mmCIF file of C-alpha atoms and ligand atoms in Angstrom:
data_model
loop_
_atom_site.group_PDB
_atom_site.id
_atom_site.type_symbol
_atom_site.label_atom_id
_atom_site.label_comp_id
_atom_site.label_asym_id
_atom_site.label_seq_id
_atom_site.Cartn_x
_atom_site.Cartn_y
_atom_site.Cartn_z
ATOM 1 C CA MET X 81 0.336 -0.124 0.316
ATOM 2 C CA PRO X 82 1.539 3.510 -1.116
ATOM 3 C CA THR X 83 0.999 5.710 1.985
ATOM 4 C CA ASP X 84 -0.148 9.432 1.140
ATOM 5 C CA ASP X 85 2.816 11.273 2.215
ATOM 6 C CA THR X 86 2.196 14.517 -0.248
ATOM 7 C CA ALA X 87 -1.085 15.555 1.911
ATOM 8 C CA PRO X 88 -0.649 18.096 3.561
ATOM 9 C CA ALA X 89 -0.571 17.852 7.957
ATOM 10 C CA ALA X 90 -3.674 19.539 9.242
ATOM 11 C CA LYS X 91 -2.366 22.799 11.017
ATOM 12 C CA PRO X 92 -4.356 23.799 14.474
ATOM 13 C CA GLY X 93 -7.208 26.532 13.203
ATOM 14 C CA ASP X 94 -7.653 24.452 9.560
ATOM 15 C CA ARG X 95 -11.002 22.727 11.068
ATOM 16 C CA GLY X 96 -12.057 25.891 12.684
ATOM 17 C CA THR X 97 -14.228 28.762 11.958
ATOM 18 C CA ALA X 98 -13.310 31.967 12.658
ATOM 19 C CA ARG X 99 -15.726 33.558 14.909
ATOM 20 C CA PRO X 100 -15.914 37.454 15.567
ATOM 21 C CA ILE X 101 -13.489 39.029 18.998
ATOM 22 C CA VAL X 102 -15.448 40.674 21.698
ATOM 23 C CA HIS X 103 -14.465 43.723 22.855
ATOM 24 C CA TYR X 104 -13.472 45.399 26.274
ATOM 25 C CA GLY X 105 -17.008 45.902 28.175
ATOM 26 C CA GLU X 106 -18.481 42.930 27.314
ATOM 27 C CA PRO X 107 -19.428 41.025 30.602
ATOM 28 C CA VAL X 108 -17.922 37.427 29.274
ATOM 29 C CA LEU X 109 -14.513 39.200 29.805
ATOM 30 C CA HIS X 110 -14.575 40.768 33.474
ATOM 31 C CA ARG X 111 -15.221 38.089 35.078
ATOM 32 C CA ALA X 112 -13.646 34.746 35.790
ATOM 33 C CA CYS X 113 -14.502 31.719 33.451
ATOM 34 C CA LYS X 114 -15.924 28.246 34.144
ATOM 35 C CA PRO X 115 -13.291 25.120 34.708
ATOM 36 C CA VAL X 116 -13.447 23.006 31.457
ATOM 37 C CA GLU X 117 -14.871 19.200 32.587
ATOM 38 C CA SER X 118 -15.083 17.106 29.675
ATOM 39 C CA PHE X 119 -12.113 16.491 27.260
ATOM 40 C CA ASP X 120 -14.887 16.385 24.837
ATOM 41 C CA THR X 121 -14.830 16.882 20.654
ATOM 42 C CA ALA X 122 -16.948 20.068 21.509
ATOM 43 C CA LEU X 123 -13.753 21.287 23.251
ATOM 44 C CA ALA X 124 -11.749 20.309 20.468
ATOM 45 C CA ASP X 125 -14.180 21.930 18.164
ATOM 46 C CA LEU X 126 -13.827 25.180 20.295
ATOM 47 C CA VAL X 127 -10.002 24.731 20.334
ATOM 48 C CA GLU X 128 -9.694 24.132 16.378
ATOM 49 C CA ASP X 129 -12.450 27.676 16.225
ATOM 50 C CA MET X 130 -10.117 29.907 18.463
ATOM 51 C CA PHE X 131 -6.779 28.780 16.687
ATOM 52 C CA ALA X 132 -8.910 30.403 13.385
ATOM 53 C CA SER X 133 -10.108 33.329 15.517
ATOM 54 C CA MET X 134 -6.694 33.814 16.322
ATOM 55 C CA TYR X 135 -4.919 33.680 12.958
ATOM 56 C CA ALA X 136 -7.560 35.845 11.108
ATOM 57 C CA ALA X 137 -7.118 37.956 13.679
ATOM 58 C CA ASN X 138 -2.994 38.182 12.974
ATOM 59 C CA GLY X 139 -2.738 37.681 17.125
ATOM 60 C CA VAL X 140 -0.193 35.801 18.907
ATOM 61 C CA GLY X 141 -2.949 34.349 21.873
ATOM 62 C CA LEU X 142 -6.787 34.057 22.430
ATOM 63 C CA ALA X 143 -8.641 33.281 25.609
ATOM 64 C CA ALA X 144 -11.893 31.632 25.336
ATOM 65 C CA ASN X 145 -13.937 34.425 26.362
ATOM 66 C CA GLN X 146 -12.460 37.004 23.790
ATOM 67 C CA ILE X 147 -15.297 34.866 21.520
ATOM 68 C CA GLY X 148 -17.565 34.730 24.301
ATOM 69 C CA VAL X 149 -16.912 31.189 25.274
ATOM 70 C CA ASP X 150 -16.922 31.102 28.997
ATOM 71 C CA ALA X 151 -14.617 28.498 29.516
ATOM 72 C CA ARG X 152 -10.835 28.088 31.078
ATOM 73 C CA VAL X 153 -8.883 27.554 27.622
ATOM 74 C CA PHE X 154 -6.383 29.649 26.032
ATOM 75 C CA VAL X 155 -4.148 28.884 22.433
ATOM 76 C CA LEU X 156 -0.962 30.827 21.882
ATOM 77 C CA ASP X 157 1.195 30.839 18.552
ATOM 78 C CA CYS X 158 4.166 33.110 19.887
ATOM 79 C CA GLU X 159 7.649 33.030 20.297
ATOM 80 C CA ASP X 160 10.175 33.057 23.717
ATOM 81 C CA ALA X 161 13.378 35.462 24.158
ATOM 82 C CA ASP X 162 15.325 33.092 21.897
ATOM 83 C CA GLY X 163 13.041 33.137 19.373
ATOM 84 C CA GLU X 164 11.528 29.764 19.862
ATOM 85 C CA ARG X 165 7.946 29.472 18.825
ATOM 86 C CA THR X 166 5.349 27.561 20.417
ATOM 87 C CA VAL X 167 2.238 26.718 19.404
ATOM 88 C CA ALA X 168 -0.314 25.439 21.752
ATOM 89 C CA ALA X 169 -3.701 24.950 23.350
ATOM 90 C CA VAL X 170 -3.933 25.222 27.075
ATOM 91 C CA VAL X 171 -7.024 23.942 29.528
ATOM 92 C CA ASN X 172 -7.624 25.475 32.573
ATOM 93 C CA PRO X 173 -4.468 27.011 32.949
ATOM 94 C CA VAL X 174 -2.758 27.981 36.108
ATOM 95 C CA LEU X 175 -0.280 30.706 36.315
ATOM 96 C CA VAL X 176 3.440 29.890 37.841
ATOM 97 C CA LEU X 177 5.916 32.940 38.478
ATOM 98 C CA PRO X 178 8.876 33.015 40.415
ATOM 99 C CA PRO X 179 9.076 34.110 43.643
ATOM 100 C CA PRO X 180 9.668 38.056 44.453
ATOM 101 C CA PRO X 181 11.657 39.858 43.827
ATOM 102 C CA ARG X 182 11.175 39.300 40.321
ATOM 103 C CA GLU X 183 12.516 40.106 37.231
ATOM 104 C CA LEU X 184 10.521 42.920 35.421
ATOM 105 C CA MET X 185 10.314 43.433 31.889
ATOM 106 C CA VAL X 186 8.724 46.436 30.305
ATOM 107 C CA GLY X 187 7.535 46.174 26.790
ATOM 108 C CA ASP X 188 4.767 46.756 24.699
ATOM 109 C CA GLU X 189 1.697 44.989 25.344
ATOM 110 C CA GLY X 190 -1.916 45.235 22.962
ATOM 111 C CA CYS X 191 -4.959 42.981 22.534
ATOM 112 C CA LEU X 192 -7.468 41.685 19.924
ATOM 113 C CA SER X 193 -10.132 43.155 22.363
ATOM 114 C CA VAL X 194 -8.812 46.407 22.638
ATOM 115 C CA PRO X 195 -7.881 46.931 19.159
ATOM 116 C CA GLY X 196 -5.405 49.440 17.856
ATOM 117 C CA PRO X 197 -3.531 50.335 20.558
ATOM 118 C CA PHE X 198 -0.524 48.931 22.296
ATOM 119 C CA THR X 199 1.598 50.386 25.163
ATOM 120 C CA ASP X 200 4.527 49.692 27.555
ATOM 121 C CA THR X 201 3.636 47.231 30.441
ATOM 122 C CA PRO X 202 5.536 45.375 33.412
ATOM 123 C CA ARG X 203 5.114 41.766 33.190
ATOM 124 C CA SER X 204 7.041 39.215 34.805
ATOM 125 C CA ALA X 205 10.307 38.282 32.597
ATOM 126 C CA THR X 206 9.290 34.811 32.772
ATOM 127 C CA ALA X 207 6.322 32.525 33.669
ATOM 128 C CA VAL X 208 5.258 28.940 33.361
ATOM 129 C CA VAL X 209 1.400 27.673 32.871
ATOM 130 C CA GLU X 210 0.294 24.087 33.859
ATOM 131 C CA GLY X 211 -2.661 22.725 32.920
ATOM 132 C CA PHE X 212 -4.276 20.423 30.109
ATOM 133 C CA ASP X 213 -4.039 19.575 26.243
ATOM 134 C CA PRO X 214 -7.207 19.450 24.747
ATOM 135 C CA ALA X 215 -7.069 16.079 25.226
ATOM 136 C CA GLY X 216 -6.523 15.680 29.112
ATOM 137 C CA ASN X 217 -2.393 15.118 28.893
ATOM 138 C CA PRO X 218 -0.710 17.439 31.095
ATOM 139 C CA VAL X 219 1.123 20.218 29.760
ATOM 140 C CA ARG X 220 3.410 22.544 31.149
ATOM 141 C CA ILE X 221 5.130 25.863 29.317
ATOM 142 C CA GLU X 222 7.867 27.364 30.298
ATOM 143 C CA GLY X 223 8.203 31.080 28.769
ATOM 144 C CA THR X 224 10.674 33.954 28.076
ATOM 145 C CA GLY X 225 10.088 37.147 26.068
ATOM 146 C CA THR X 226 6.933 37.425 23.986
ATOM 147 C CA LEU X 227 5.888 34.117 25.421
ATOM 148 C CA ALA X 228 6.231 34.488 29.179
ATOM 149 C CA ARG X 229 4.122 37.936 28.526
ATOM 150 C CA CYS X 230 1.686 35.756 26.282
ATOM 151 C CA LEU X 231 1.187 33.108 29.321
ATOM 152 C CA GLN X 232 0.138 36.351 31.933
ATOM 153 C CA HIS X 233 -1.979 38.042 29.424
ATOM 154 C CA GLU X 234 -4.040 34.864 28.178
ATOM 155 C CA THR X 235 -4.296 33.685 31.716
ATOM 156 C CA ASP X 236 -5.499 36.778 32.590
ATOM 157 C CA HIS X 237 -8.130 36.985 30.091
ATOM 158 C CA LEU X 238 -9.532 33.893 31.509
ATOM 159 C CA ASP X 239 -9.599 35.566 35.544
ATOM 160 C CA GLY X 240 -11.601 38.352 34.215
ATOM 161 C CA THR X 241 -8.841 40.848 33.806
ATOM 162 C CA VAL X 242 -7.676 42.823 30.909
ATOM 163 C CA TYR X 243 -4.064 43.849 30.399
ATOM 164 C CA VAL X 244 -5.492 47.790 30.450
ATOM 165 C CA ASP X 245 -7.101 46.842 33.939
ATOM 166 C CA ARG X 246 -3.126 46.794 35.000
ATOM 167 C CA LEU X 247 -2.835 50.350 34.008
ATOM 168 C CA PRO X 248 -3.054 53.473 35.569
ATOM 169 C CA ALA X 249 -6.699 54.586 35.287
ATOM 170 C CA LYS X 250 -5.657 57.504 32.893
ATOM 171 C CA THR X 251 -3.595 55.396 30.460
ATOM 172 C CA ARG X 252 -6.701 52.880 30.180
ATOM 173 C CA LYS X 253 -9.395 55.688 29.826
ATOM 174 C CA ARG X 254 -6.849 57.021 26.995
ATOM 175 C CA MET X 255 -6.629 53.237 25.436
ATOM 176 C CA LEU X 256 -10.176 52.831 25.404
ATOM 177 C CA ALA X 257 -10.975 56.160 23.929
ATOM 178 C CA GLU X 258 -7.866 55.388 21.016
ATOM 179 C CA ALA X 259 -10.062 52.082 21.015
ATOM 180 C CA GLY X 260 -12.744 53.585 20.081
ATOM 181 C CA LEU X 261 -14.618 51.651 22.938
ATOM 182 C CA ARG X 262 -15.256 54.487 25.814
HETATM 183 ZN ZN1 LIG U 148 -5.986 39.940 25.084
#
């Protein structure tokens, strides 16, 4: 039997449908998401739609509540400080930061739910997320650089915090006005 080795491997999101991204101010972005209890086909389909939505919006990370779904899941596709790429979906993630005093990095951060502006946002220079893949296997991602920032930004979303909530009120107001949201 010949094997069909010319068929391209399916990429994350290929089976999914890009859904609209919800913006700052929608209640689903401002409360903690429910933990996932079933690692079923509905979850696999959700993850595919999340990858499709993230890529369609040219994002590097997306949390489920950004497409209006109350579930503790995020996807990401970004590089660490050494340029090494990570593509992952994490279910029921738990963020683990190094103990204080922590090395901080200040760098540009933006969000698909606050479209347009980016601004300097301090974050821990390293971060770890522990959780499960969509099949229910344990996963652990250690990040530096953009990956560390993304791990913190996406777990924040699932806790109901948008990155602008971490900025001074004056800066937040300006960012939301720039995004046409307030
Ligand atoms: Zn975001």
